[in-house]
mmCIF file of C-alpha atoms in Angstrom:
data_model
loop_
_atom_site.group_PDB
_atom_site.id
_atom_site.type_symbol
_atom_site.label_atom_id
_atom_site.label_comp_id
_atom_site.label_asym_id
_atom_site.label_seq_id
_atom_site.Cartn_x
_atom_site.Cartn_y
_atom_site.Cartn_z
ATOM 1 C CA MET N 17 -11.728 18.378 -1.274
ATOM 2 C CA ARG N 18 -12.801 20.424 1.840
ATOM 3 C CA GLU N 19 -16.103 20.937 0.576
ATOM 4 C CA THR N 20 -16.673 17.167 -0.010
ATOM 5 C CA LEU N 21 -15.271 16.412 3.058
ATOM 6 C CA THR N 22 -16.962 18.846 5.113
ATOM 7 C CA SER N 23 -20.534 17.726 3.413
ATOM 8 C CA ALA N 24 -19.582 14.378 4.430
ATOM 9 C CA TRP N 25 -18.815 15.099 7.903
ATOM 10 C CA THR N 26 -21.581 17.474 8.625
ATOM 11 C CA HIS N 27 -23.833 14.261 7.147
ATOM 12 C CA ILE N 28 -22.523 11.992 9.911
ATOM 13 C CA GLN N 29 -22.713 14.270 12.805
ATOM 14 C CA GLY N 30 -25.824 16.044 12.484
ATOM 15 C CA PHE N 31 -28.031 13.189 10.914
ATOM 16 C CA LEU N 32 -26.393 9.543 10.775
ATOM 17 C CA PHE N 33 -24.849 9.812 14.313
ATOM 18 C CA PRO N 34 -28.756 10.598 15.618
ATOM 19 C CA MET N 35 -30.340 8.323 13.470
ATOM 20 C CA LEU N 36 -28.392 5.476 14.587
ATOM 21 C CA ARG N 37 -28.377 6.473 18.388
ATOM 22 C CA GLU N 38 -32.058 5.732 17.742
ATOM 23 C CA GLU N 39 -31.941 2.594 15.955
ATOM 24 C CA VAL N 40 -29.354 0.344 17.338
ATOM 25 C CA GLY N 41 -28.656 1.919 21.057
ATOM 26 C CA PRO N 42 -25.665 4.176 21.855
ATOM 27 C CA LEU N 43 -22.550 4.210 19.894
ATOM 28 C CA THR N 44 -18.840 3.797 21.758
ATOM 29 C CA ALA N 45 -16.069 5.579 19.770
ATOM 30 C CA GLN N 46 -15.145 2.560 17.540
ATOM 31 C CA HIS N 47 -18.574 2.560 16.461
ATOM 32 C CA GLU N 48 -18.365 5.980 15.412
ATOM 33 C CA ARG N 49 -15.386 5.102 13.719
ATOM 34 C CA LEU N 50 -16.752 2.590 11.827
ATOM 35 C CA VAL N 51 -19.803 4.489 10.773
ATOM 36 C CA THR N 52 -17.514 7.163 9.420
ATOM 37 C CA VAL N 53 -15.169 4.855 7.261
ATOM 38 C CA LEU N 54 -18.422 2.653 5.705
ATOM 39 C CA ASP N 55 -20.270 5.941 4.812
ATOM 40 C CA VAL N 56 -17.419 7.745 3.264
ATOM 41 C CA ALA N 57 -16.387 4.421 1.700
ATOM 42 C CA ARG N 58 -19.853 3.374 0.140
ATOM 43 C CA ILE N 59 -18.298 -0.002 -0.721
ATOM 44 C CA GLU N 60 -21.715 -1.712 -1.519
ATOM 45 C CA ALA N 61 -21.567 0.529 -4.890
ATOM 46 C CA PHE N 62 -18.583 -1.777 -5.734
ATOM 47 C CA VAL N 63 -19.721 -5.205 -4.546
ATOM 48 C CA GLN N 64 -21.248 -7.148 -7.545
ATOM 49 C CA MET N 65 -24.722 -9.296 -6.943
ATOM 50 C CA TRP N 66 -26.632 -11.351 -8.674
ATOM 51 C CA PRO N 67 -30.083 -12.186 -7.453
ATOM 52 C CA GLY N 68 -32.688 -14.759 -9.147
ATOM 53 C CA LEU N 69 -29.886 -17.180 -10.250
ATOM 54 C CA PRO N 70 -30.696 -20.866 -9.976
ATOM 55 C CA GLY N 71 -29.571 -22.540 -7.156
ATOM 56 C CA ARG N 72 -29.189 -21.686 -3.249
ATOM 57 C CA PRO N 73 -28.731 -17.876 -2.950
ATOM 58 C CA PRO N 74 -25.107 -16.759 -1.793
ATOM 59 C CA ALA N 75 -24.427 -14.936 1.500
ATOM 60 C CA ASP N 76 -25.187 -11.354 1.707
ATOM 61 C CA ARG N 77 -21.960 -9.865 -0.076
ATOM 62 C CA HIS N 78 -22.639 -6.352 1.145
ATOM 63 C CA ALA N 79 -22.713 -7.174 4.727
ATOM 64 C CA LEU N 80 -19.464 -9.566 4.063
ATOM 65 C CA ALA N 81 -18.011 -6.362 2.513
ATOM 66 C CA ARG N 82 -18.471 -4.079 5.743
ATOM 67 C CA ALA N 83 -17.486 -6.966 7.997
ATOM 68 C CA PHE N 84 -14.014 -6.790 6.464
ATOM 69 C CA VAL N 85 -13.840 -3.033 6.663
ATOM 70 C CA ALA N 86 -14.929 -3.596 10.301
ATOM 71 C CA LYS N 87 -11.929 -5.903 10.689
ATOM 72 C CA ALA N 88 -9.496 -3.834 9.649
ATOM 73 C CA VAL N 89 -10.758 -0.419 11.660
ATOM 74 C CA LEU N 90 -11.199 -2.493 14.939
ATOM 75 C CA ASN N 91 -7.683 -3.892 14.370
ATOM 76 C CA LEU N 92 -8.808 -7.841 14.612
ATOM 77 C CA PRO N 93 -6.459 -10.337 13.723
ATOM 78 C CA THR N 94 -8.324 -13.015 12.337
ATOM 79 C CA THR N 95 -11.564 -14.038 10.337
ATOM 80 C CA LEU N 96 -12.506 -16.170 13.697
ATOM 81 C CA ALA N 97 -11.964 -13.066 15.963
ATOM 82 C CA LEU N 98 -14.382 -10.998 13.751
ATOM 83 C CA ILE N 99 -17.141 -13.438 13.593
ATOM 84 C CA GLU N 100 -16.810 -13.798 17.795
ATOM 85 C CA ARG N 101 -17.092 -10.058 17.968
ATOM 86 C CA LEU N 102 -19.898 -9.800 15.434
ATOM 87 C CA ALA N 103 -21.697 -12.386 17.731
ATOM 88 C CA ALA N 104 -21.228 -10.575 20.549
ATOM 89 C CA ASP N 105 -21.445 -6.979 19.348
ATOM 90 C CA ALA N 106 -25.287 -6.671 18.343
ATOM 91 C CA VAL N 107 -24.378 -2.864 17.378
ATOM 92 C CA LEU N 108 -21.609 -3.729 15.464
ATOM 93 C CA ARG N 109 -23.372 -6.970 14.037
ATOM 94 C CA ARG N 110 -26.249 -4.435 12.794
ATOM 95 C CA LEU N 111 -23.869 -2.321 11.399
ATOM 96 C CA CYS N 112 -22.632 -4.351 8.641
ATOM 97 C CA GLY N 113 -26.076 -5.613 8.020
ATOM 98 C CA TRP N 114 -26.909 -8.702 9.843
ATOM 99 C CA GLU N 115 -30.288 -8.803 12.537
ATOM 100 C CA SER N 116 -29.647 -11.522 14.574
ATOM 101 C CA ARG N 117 -26.650 -13.784 15.446
ATOM 102 C CA ARG N 118 -28.463 -16.674 13.593
ATOM 103 C CA GLY N 119 -28.013 -14.746 10.444
ATOM 104 C CA LEU N 120 -23.954 -14.533 10.614
ATOM 105 C CA PRO N 121 -22.330 -16.718 7.677
ATOM 106 C CA SER N 122 -19.859 -19.305 8.745
ATOM 107 C CA GLU N 123 -15.842 -18.983 8.635
ATOM 108 C CA SER N 124 -15.978 -20.768 5.389
ATOM 109 C CA THR N 125 -18.398 -18.492 3.770
ATOM 110 C CA PHE N 126 -16.439 -15.562 4.681
ATOM 111 C CA SER N 127 -13.179 -16.987 3.512
ATOM 112 C CA ARG N 128 -14.737 -17.795 -0.038
ATOM 113 C CA ALA N 129 -16.051 -14.218 0.169
ATOM 114 C CA PHE N 130 -12.747 -12.727 0.476
ATOM 115 C CA ALA N 131 -11.258 -14.765 -2.101
ATOM 116 C CA GLU N 132 -14.020 -13.321 -4.375
ATOM 117 C CA PHE N 133 -12.917 -9.564 -2.716
ATOM 118 C CA ALA N 134 -9.228 -10.550 -3.718
ATOM 119 C CA ALA N 135 -10.166 -11.565 -7.010
ATOM 120 C CA SER N 136 -12.108 -8.650 -8.144
ATOM 121 C CA SER N 137 -9.589 -6.067 -6.300
ATOM 122 C CA LEU N 138 -12.379 -4.629 -4.545
ATOM 123 C CA PRO N 139 -10.292 -2.449 -1.829
ATOM 124 C CA ALA N 140 -8.154 -1.609 -4.397
ATOM 125 C CA ARG N 141 -10.843 -0.103 -6.522
ATOM 126 C CA VAL N 142 -12.871 1.618 -3.703
ATOM 127 C CA HIS N 143 -9.397 3.556 -2.462
ATOM 128 C CA GLU N 144 -8.954 4.611 -6.224
ATOM 129 C CA ALA N 145 -12.501 6.188 -6.325
ATOM 130 C CA LEU N 146 -11.710 7.405 -2.803
ATOM 131 C CA ILE N 147 -8.671 9.313 -3.844
ATOM 132 C CA ARG N 148 -10.025 10.709 -7.561
ATOM 133 C CA LYS N 149 -12.889 11.667 -5.976
ATOM 134 C CA THR N 150 -11.253 13.939 -3.037
ATOM 135 C CA HIS N 151 -8.256 14.778 -4.873
ATOM 136 C CA LYS N 152 -9.643 15.788 -8.379
ATOM 137 C CA ASP N 153 -9.117 19.290 -7.763
ATOM 138 C CA ARG N 154 -6.377 19.096 -5.480
ATOM 139 C CA LEU N 155 -2.744 20.393 -5.807
ATOM 140 C CA VAL N 156 -0.528 18.321 -3.878
ATOM 141 C CA GLY N 157 2.657 19.535 -2.643
ATOM 142 C CA HIS N 158 4.703 16.315 -1.498
ATOM 143 C CA ILE N 159 4.419 12.865 -2.510
ATOM 144 C CA SER N 160 6.618 10.476 -0.457
ATOM 145 C CA ARG N 161 7.612 7.443 -1.597
ATOM 146 C CA ASP N 162 8.550 4.678 0.259
ATOM 147 C CA ALA N 163 8.430 0.356 1.256
ATOM 148 C CA THR N 164 7.722 -1.233 3.925
ATOM 149 C CA ALA N 165 8.156 -5.344 5.015
ATOM 150 C CA ILE N 166 4.845 -7.482 5.285
ATOM 151 C CA GLU N 167 5.532 -10.559 6.875
ATOM 152 C CA ALA N 168 3.596 -13.701 5.537
ATOM 153 C CA ARG N 169 3.164 -17.273 6.616
ATOM 154 C CA GLU N 170 3.930 -18.663 3.356
ATOM 155 C CA ARG N 171 6.995 -20.877 2.458
ATOM 156 C CA PRO N 172 9.183 -18.775 0.270
ATOM 157 C CA VAL N 173 9.615 -19.496 -3.790
ATOM 158 C CA LYS N 174 13.526 -20.186 -4.472
ATOM 159 C CA ARG N 175 15.204 -18.026 -6.967
ATOM 160 C CA SER N 176 16.543 -19.803 -10.093
ATOM 161 C CA SER N 177 20.266 -20.338 -10.027
ATOM 162 C CA SER N 178 20.460 -18.152 -13.691
ATOM 163 C CA ALA N 179 17.912 -15.192 -12.467
ATOM 164 C CA SER N 180 20.153 -12.293 -11.343
ATOM 165 C CA ARG N 181 18.787 -9.314 -8.801
ATOM 166 C CA GLY N 182 16.472 -6.856 -10.540
ATOM 167 C CA SER N 183 16.347 -8.740 -13.895
ATOM 168 C CA ALA N 184 14.524 -11.725 -13.797
ATOM 169 C CA PRO N 185 11.205 -12.781 -12.033
ATOM 170 C CA LEU N 186 10.823 -15.364 -9.226
ATOM 171 C CA LYS N 187 9.554 -18.557 -10.713
ATOM 172 C CA ALA N 188 8.156 -21.729 -8.676
ATOM 173 C CA GLN N 189 10.267 -24.172 -10.910
ATOM 174 C CA PRO N 190 13.891 -23.572 -12.021
ATOM 175 C CA ALA N 191 14.953 -22.223 -15.224
ATOM 176 C CA PRO N 192 16.874 -24.551 -17.503
ATOM 177 C CA ALA N 193 20.834 -23.958 -16.581
ATOM 178 C CA THR N 194 22.574 -21.986 -19.186
ATOM 179 C CA ALA N 195 26.289 -21.931 -19.738
ATOM 180 C CA PRO N 196 28.129 -19.437 -17.240
ATOM 181 C CA ARG N 197 29.601 -16.520 -18.880
ATOM 182 C CA LYS N 198 33.605 -16.887 -19.321
ATOM 183 C CA ARG N 199 35.346 -14.033 -16.941
ATOM 184 C CA GLY N 200 37.863 -11.409 -18.186
ATOM 185 C CA ARG N 201 38.305 -9.781 -21.622
ATOM 186 C CA PRO N 202 36.968 -11.650 -24.933
ATOM 187 C CA LYS N 203 39.542 -13.283 -26.897
ATOM 188 C CA LYS N 204 40.332 -11.690 -30.346
ATOM 189 C CA GLY N 205 37.911 -12.240 -32.848
ATOM 190 C CA GLU N 206 35.495 -13.489 -30.292
ATOM 191 C CA ALA N 207 32.105 -10.993 -29.401
ATOM 192 C CA ALA N 208 31.414 -9.689 -26.141
ATOM 193 C CA ALA N 209 28.663 -11.391 -24.326
ATOM 194 C CA LYS N 210 25.877 -8.536 -24.075
ATOM 195 C CA LYS N 211 24.621 -8.009 -20.886
ATOM 196 C CA LYS N 212 20.991 -8.352 -19.870
ATOM 197 C CA PRO N 213 19.413 -4.590 -19.364
ATOM 198 C CA ARG N 214 18.222 -3.654 -15.869
ATOM 199 C CA ARG N 215 14.827 -3.602 -15.169
ATOM 200 C CA LEU N 216 15.108 0.293 -14.685
ATOM 201 C CA GLU N 217 16.338 0.520 -18.215
ATOM 202 C CA ARG N 218 13.389 -2.010 -19.522
ATOM 203 C CA GLN N 219 10.978 0.558 -18.079
ATOM 204 C CA ALA N 220 12.151 3.344 -19.473
ATOM 205 C CA GLY N 221 10.390 1.532 -22.859
ATOM 206 C CA MET N 222 7.486 -0.227 -21.465
ATOM 207 C CA THR N 223 3.799 0.749 -20.974
ATOM 208 C CA LEU N 224 2.434 0.907 -16.901
ATOM 209 C CA ALA N 225 0.800 -3.055 -17.828
ATOM 210 C CA ALA N 226 3.923 -4.259 -18.822
ATOM 211 C CA MET N 227 6.071 -2.781 -15.837
ATOM 212 C CA LEU N 228 3.794 -4.116 -13.407
ATOM 213 C CA ALA N 229 3.479 -7.655 -15.115
ATOM 214 C CA ASP N 230 7.354 -7.215 -14.904
ATOM 215 C CA LEU N 231 7.462 -7.048 -11.135
ATOM 216 C CA PRO N 232 7.971 -10.117 -8.953
ATOM 217 C CA THR N 233 4.427 -10.537 -6.745
ATOM 218 C CA ALA N 234 5.435 -14.138 -5.264
ATOM 219 C CA CYS N 235 6.449 -14.753 -1.482
ATOM 220 C CA SER N 236 9.984 -14.560 -0.938
ATOM 221 C CA THR N 237 12.739 -13.695 1.676
ATOM 222 C CA GLY N 238 14.051 -9.790 1.916
ATOM 223 C CA ILE N 239 16.804 -8.185 3.718
ATOM 224 C CA LYS N 240 16.600 -4.495 4.473
ATOM 225 C CA ARG N 241 19.230 -2.674 6.433
ATOM 226 C CA ASN N 242 17.136 -0.697 9.265
ATOM 227 C CA ALA N 243 17.617 2.580 11.053
ATOM 228 C CA LYS N 244 20.315 1.684 13.275
ATOM 229 C CA GLY N 245 22.525 -0.210 10.578
ATOM 230 C CA HIS N 246 21.435 -3.638 11.241
ATOM 231 C CA ASN N 247 20.311 -6.108 8.354
ATOM 232 C CA VAL N 248 16.966 -7.532 9.350
ATOM 233 C CA SER N 249 15.093 -10.367 7.348
ATOM 234 C CA TRP N 250 11.746 -11.729 6.499
ATOM 235 C CA ILE N 251 9.763 -13.680 4.596
ATOM 236 C CA GLY N 252 6.838 -12.602 2.824
ATOM 237 C CA TYR N 253 6.440 -9.334 0.403
ATOM 238 C CA LYS N 254 6.698 -5.794 0.433
ATOM 239 C CA LEU N 255 4.327 -2.875 0.127
ATOM 240 C CA HIS N 256 5.477 0.145 -1.871
ATOM 241 C CA ILE N 257 3.612 3.346 -0.983
ATOM 242 C CA ASP N 258 2.795 6.966 -2.431
ATOM 243 C CA THR N 259 1.880 9.066 0.680
ATOM 244 C CA ALA N 260 0.094 12.460 -0.030
ATOM 245 C CA ASP N 261 0.632 15.733 2.722
ATOM 246 C CA GLY N 262 -1.543 14.908 5.925
ATOM 247 C CA ASP N 263 -0.620 11.136 5.272
ATOM 248 C CA ILE N 264 -2.836 10.316 2.927
ATOM 249 C CA PRO N 265 -1.902 6.707 0.918
ATOM 250 C CA ILE N 266 -2.358 7.568 -2.531
ATOM 251 C CA SER N 267 -1.611 4.467 -4.482
ATOM 252 C CA CYS N 268 -0.119 1.020 -3.432
ATOM 253 C CA LEU N 269 2.130 -2.031 -5.041
ATOM 254 C CA LEU N 270 2.455 -4.990 -3.688
ATOM 255 C CA THR N 271 5.646 -7.163 -5.035
ATOM 256 C CA SER N 272 8.337 -9.797 -3.661
ATOM 257 C CA ALA N 273 10.255 -8.999 -0.070
ATOM 258 C CA SER N 274 13.281 -9.618 -2.651
ATOM 259 C CA VAL N 275 12.505 -6.524 -5.019
ATOM 260 C CA HIS N 276 14.310 -3.413 -4.250
ATOM 261 C CA ASP N 277 12.500 -0.110 -3.320
ATOM 262 C CA SER N 278 13.582 1.370 -6.809
ATOM 263 C CA GLN N 279 12.366 -1.237 -9.541
ATOM 264 C CA ALA N 280 8.709 -0.181 -8.124
ATOM 265 C CA ALA N 281 9.350 3.310 -8.125
ATOM 266 C CA ILE N 282 8.775 4.003 -11.807
ATOM 267 C CA PRO N 283 5.374 1.745 -12.246
ATOM 268 C CA LEU N 284 4.267 3.361 -8.526
ATOM 269 C CA ALA N 285 4.648 7.018 -9.810
ATOM 270 C CA SER N 286 2.936 6.108 -12.934
ATOM 271 C CA ILE N 287 -0.216 5.350 -11.268
ATOM 272 C CA THR N 288 0.048 8.378 -8.870
ATOM 273 C CA ALA N 289 0.358 10.645 -11.360
ATOM 274 C CA GLY N 290 -3.056 9.296 -13.025
ATOM 275 C CA ARG N 291 -4.783 10.246 -9.697
ATOM 276 C CA VAL N 292 -3.226 13.525 -8.421
ATOM 277 C CA THR N 293 -1.306 16.425 -9.182
ATOM 278 C CA ASN N 294 1.435 16.941 -7.771
ATOM 279 C CA LEU N 295 4.739 19.440 -7.298
ATOM 280 C CA TYR N 296 7.550 17.291 -5.370
ATOM 281 C CA ASP N 297 8.640 13.689 -5.464
ATOM 282 C CA LEU N 298 10.708 12.933 -2.025
ATOM 283 C CA MET N 299 12.618 9.769 -1.561
ATOM 284 C CA ASP N 300 15.273 8.221 0.298
ATOM 285 C CA SER N 301 19.035 7.127 -1.046
ATOM 286 C CA ALA N 302 17.674 3.587 -2.223
ATOM 287 C CA TYR N 303 15.938 5.354 -5.291
ATOM 288 C CA ASP N 304 18.599 7.622 -6.275
ATOM 289 C CA ALA N 305 19.165 6.309 -9.963
ATOM 290 C CA PRO N 306 19.316 8.153 -13.175
ATOM 291 C CA GLU N 307 16.163 6.639 -14.535
ATOM 292 C CA ILE N 308 13.926 7.476 -11.454
ATOM 293 C CA TRP N 309 15.065 10.869 -11.479
ATOM 294 C CA ASP N 310 14.361 11.227 -15.313
ATOM 295 C CA LYS N 311 10.851 9.588 -14.677
ATOM 296 C CA SER N 312 10.037 12.203 -12.083
ATOM 297 C CA ARG N 313 11.043 15.184 -14.123
ATOM 298 C CA ALA N 314 9.073 13.753 -17.453
ATOM 299 C CA LEU N 315 5.867 13.890 -15.216
ATOM 300 C CA GLY N 316 6.352 17.435 -14.567
ATOM 301 C CA HIS N 317 7.907 17.015 -11.054
ATOM 302 C CA ALA N 318 10.583 18.104 -9.016
ATOM 303 C CA PRO N 319 12.369 15.288 -7.675
ATOM 304 C CA ILE N 320 14.291 15.437 -4.162
ATOM 305 C CA ILE N 321 15.976 12.290 -3.605
ATOM 306 C CA ASP N 322 18.607 11.743 -0.789
ATOM 307 C CA ALA N 323 22.357 10.862 -2.682
ATOM 308 C CA LYS N 324 23.495 7.680 -2.324
ATOM 309 C CA PRO N 325 26.996 7.731 -0.444
ATOM 310 C CA ARG N 326 29.528 6.603 -3.652
ATOM 311 C CA ARG N 327 32.764 4.897 -3.511
ATOM 312 C CA GLY N 328 35.381 7.318 -2.672
ATOM 313 C CA CYS N 329 32.938 10.364 -2.189
ATOM 314 C CA LYS N 330 31.938 9.420 1.482
ATOM 315 C CA ALA N 331 34.347 11.329 3.196
ATOM 316 C CA GLN N 332 34.060 14.240 0.888
ATOM 317 C CA ALA N 333 30.233 14.079 1.469
ATOM 318 C CA ALA N 334 30.690 13.855 5.522
ATOM 319 C CA ALA N 335 32.859 17.191 5.592
ATOM 320 C CA GLU N 336 30.359 18.919 3.556
ATOM 321 C CA GLU N 337 27.753 18.179 5.851
ATOM 322 C CA LEU N 338 30.006 19.261 8.926
ATOM 323 C CA ALA N 339 30.304 22.398 7.202
ATOM 324 C CA ARG N 340 26.954 23.291 6.462
ATOM 325 C CA ARG N 341 26.320 22.179 10.444
ATOM 326 C CA ARG N 342 28.513 24.418 11.611
ATOM 327 C CA ALA N 343 27.658 27.125 9.254
ATOM 328 C CA GLY N 344 23.979 26.961 10.383
ATOM 329 C CA TYR N 345 23.276 26.643 6.377
ATOM 330 C CA GLU N 346 20.167 24.347 5.555
ATOM 331 C CA PRO N 347 19.216 23.924 1.731
ATOM 332 C CA ALA N 348 15.562 24.590 0.491
ATOM 333 C CA GLU N 349 15.469 20.819 -0.365
ATOM 334 C CA ALA N 350 16.707 19.643 2.833
ATOM 335 C CA ILE N 351 13.906 21.229 4.406
ATOM 336 C CA ARG N 352 11.154 20.105 1.998
ATOM 337 C CA TYR N 353 12.833 16.359 2.650
ATOM 338 C CA ASN N 354 11.741 16.451 5.851
ATOM 339 C CA GLU N 355 7.949 15.947 4.956
ATOM 340 C CA ARG N 356 8.868 12.932 3.893
ATOM 341 C CA THR N 357 8.399 11.643 7.332
ATOM 342 C CA ALA N 358 4.746 11.143 6.370
ATOM 343 C CA ALA N 359 5.745 7.892 4.760
ATOM 344 C CA GLU N 360 7.083 6.729 7.744
ATOM 345 C CA ARG N 361 4.093 7.450 9.871
ATOM 346 C CA VAL N 362 1.920 5.759 7.490
ATOM 347 C CA ASN N 363 3.801 2.752 7.338
ATOM 348 C CA GLY N 364 3.941 2.724 10.991
ATOM 349 C CA ALA N 365 0.112 2.956 11.191
ATOM 350 C CA LEU N 366 -0.805 0.754 9.077
ATOM 351 C CA LYS N 367 1.105 -2.058 10.973
ATOM 352 C CA ASP N 368 0.180 -0.645 14.433
ATOM 353 C CA SER N 369 -3.525 -0.001 13.713
ATOM 354 C CA TYR N 370 -5.077 -1.336 10.480
ATOM 355 C CA GLY N 371 -3.952 -4.871 10.396
ATOM 356 C CA GLY N 372 -0.693 -4.484 8.236
ATOM 357 C CA ARG N 373 1.083 -7.117 11.284
ATOM 358 C CA THR N 374 -1.480 -9.830 11.257
ATOM 359 C CA VAL N 375 -1.799 -11.340 7.622
ATOM 360 C CA ARG N 376 -3.166 -14.827 8.094
ATOM 361 C CA VAL N 377 -3.821 -15.238 4.173
ATOM 362 C CA ARG N 378 -1.827 -16.543 1.389
ATOM 363 C CA SER N 379 -1.056 -15.844 -1.834
ATOM 364 C CA HIS N 380 -0.105 -12.071 -3.457
ATOM 365 C CA ALA N 381 -3.830 -11.370 -4.197
ATOM 366 C CA LYS N 382 -5.530 -11.729 -0.989
ATOM 367 C CA VAL N 383 -2.583 -10.501 0.863
ATOM 368 C CA PHE N 384 -2.842 -7.276 -1.171
ATOM 369 C CA CYS N 385 -6.201 -7.432 -0.879
ATOM 370 C CA HIS N 386 -5.781 -7.839 3.590
ATOM 371 C CA LEU N 387 -3.540 -4.546 3.471
ATOM 372 C CA MET N 388 -5.708 -2.520 0.980
ATOM 373 C CA PHE N 389 -8.701 -2.651 3.316
ATOM 374 C CA GLY N 390 -6.312 -1.172 6.051
ATOM 375 C CA ILE N 391 -4.939 1.266 3.539
ATOM 376 C CA LEU N 392 -8.640 2.165 2.588
ATOM 377 C CA ALA N 393 -9.716 2.640 6.580
ATOM 378 C CA LEU N 394 -6.458 4.332 7.301
ATOM 379 C CA THR N 395 -7.142 6.674 4.110
ATOM 380 C CA ILE N 396 -10.512 7.674 5.043
ATOM 381 C CA GLU N 397 -9.905 8.761 8.590
ATOM 382 C CA GLN N 398 -6.818 10.726 8.054
ATOM 383 C CA LEU N 399 -8.994 12.461 5.284
ATOM 384 C CA MET N 400 -11.602 12.963 8.048
ATOM 385 C CA ARG N 401 -9.641 14.368 10.301
ATOM 386 C CA LEU N 402 -8.452 17.213 8.012
ATOM 387 C CA VAL N 403 -12.129 18.656 8.551
ATOM 388 C CA ALA N 404 -13.056 17.327 12.059
#
């Protein structure tokens, strides 16, 4: 990985920047950041165009894809702000691929192109190819798994009355009502009603495609307890991220906000295992479930998961923690668990600097596309910091 990144950085610093300064003029720090991201991503290779078809030729999709990368790098809140910045900044406009202001497409053309990129999962495919290229010979020490709230400007889909938490996906229309199960023990000779298996139990025998199809993806209302112990609610989605050492996002999943963190752990671990080789899986107490422990060990990893306080054991756990503190003893697992702060840094960077707080599109595919443009830019800049 270091050889690949060093070669790219040498090319950018020794050839690309001097050539662009002669061609387009002085480059600001933001321009240099964008040039680096565009050169490493090579997003044009993943954009499909069919020239020579009958009818009016479409706008340059290569330039539009680079423009959406620029929107993420510059943390511009809306597409209209991106167009205005392109019209005012001649250097940025030429870096994206337009020679003059007259060549800039309209806002509706940007929206149509974004819908195409979302349907083809363009930024997610570019990010996957980048991770495979840079991590094919790298042994990752720790994978930190966490989820973050994504607020969206959509109307949440109501959960059907017969759906139970973690067992049925969200539906746009309510399911037909079923007879409620009787409480208490069944009568003599009466068969006990079988409980539906939990999603984690079902995932044990499912393929990756089936697990992804089973996860709810509609906009919903989520509730999560923050670091201060208060419940915080939001409308939108939840982005699940696996982060490697160096604050490098490896894989991402977007689900409904109401989905518990643990329900995306097994499919996310399967995706990550297909891209990188790692030693430890670091997760907080929300992932403390037998199925997740078993999946991590089955992949050849050592899981380190913060224990969930069990009923009746909180006093004993607090006493043990106090005794360890007084003795100055810290287990090796606790020292490694401290590396999980990489997930918090990635979540914060995505929201503060790469458009995670300014989701202005609707539907799961478009929201995921918007976030993945930010993840792509974040990943490249984190990779280049390792050799810069």
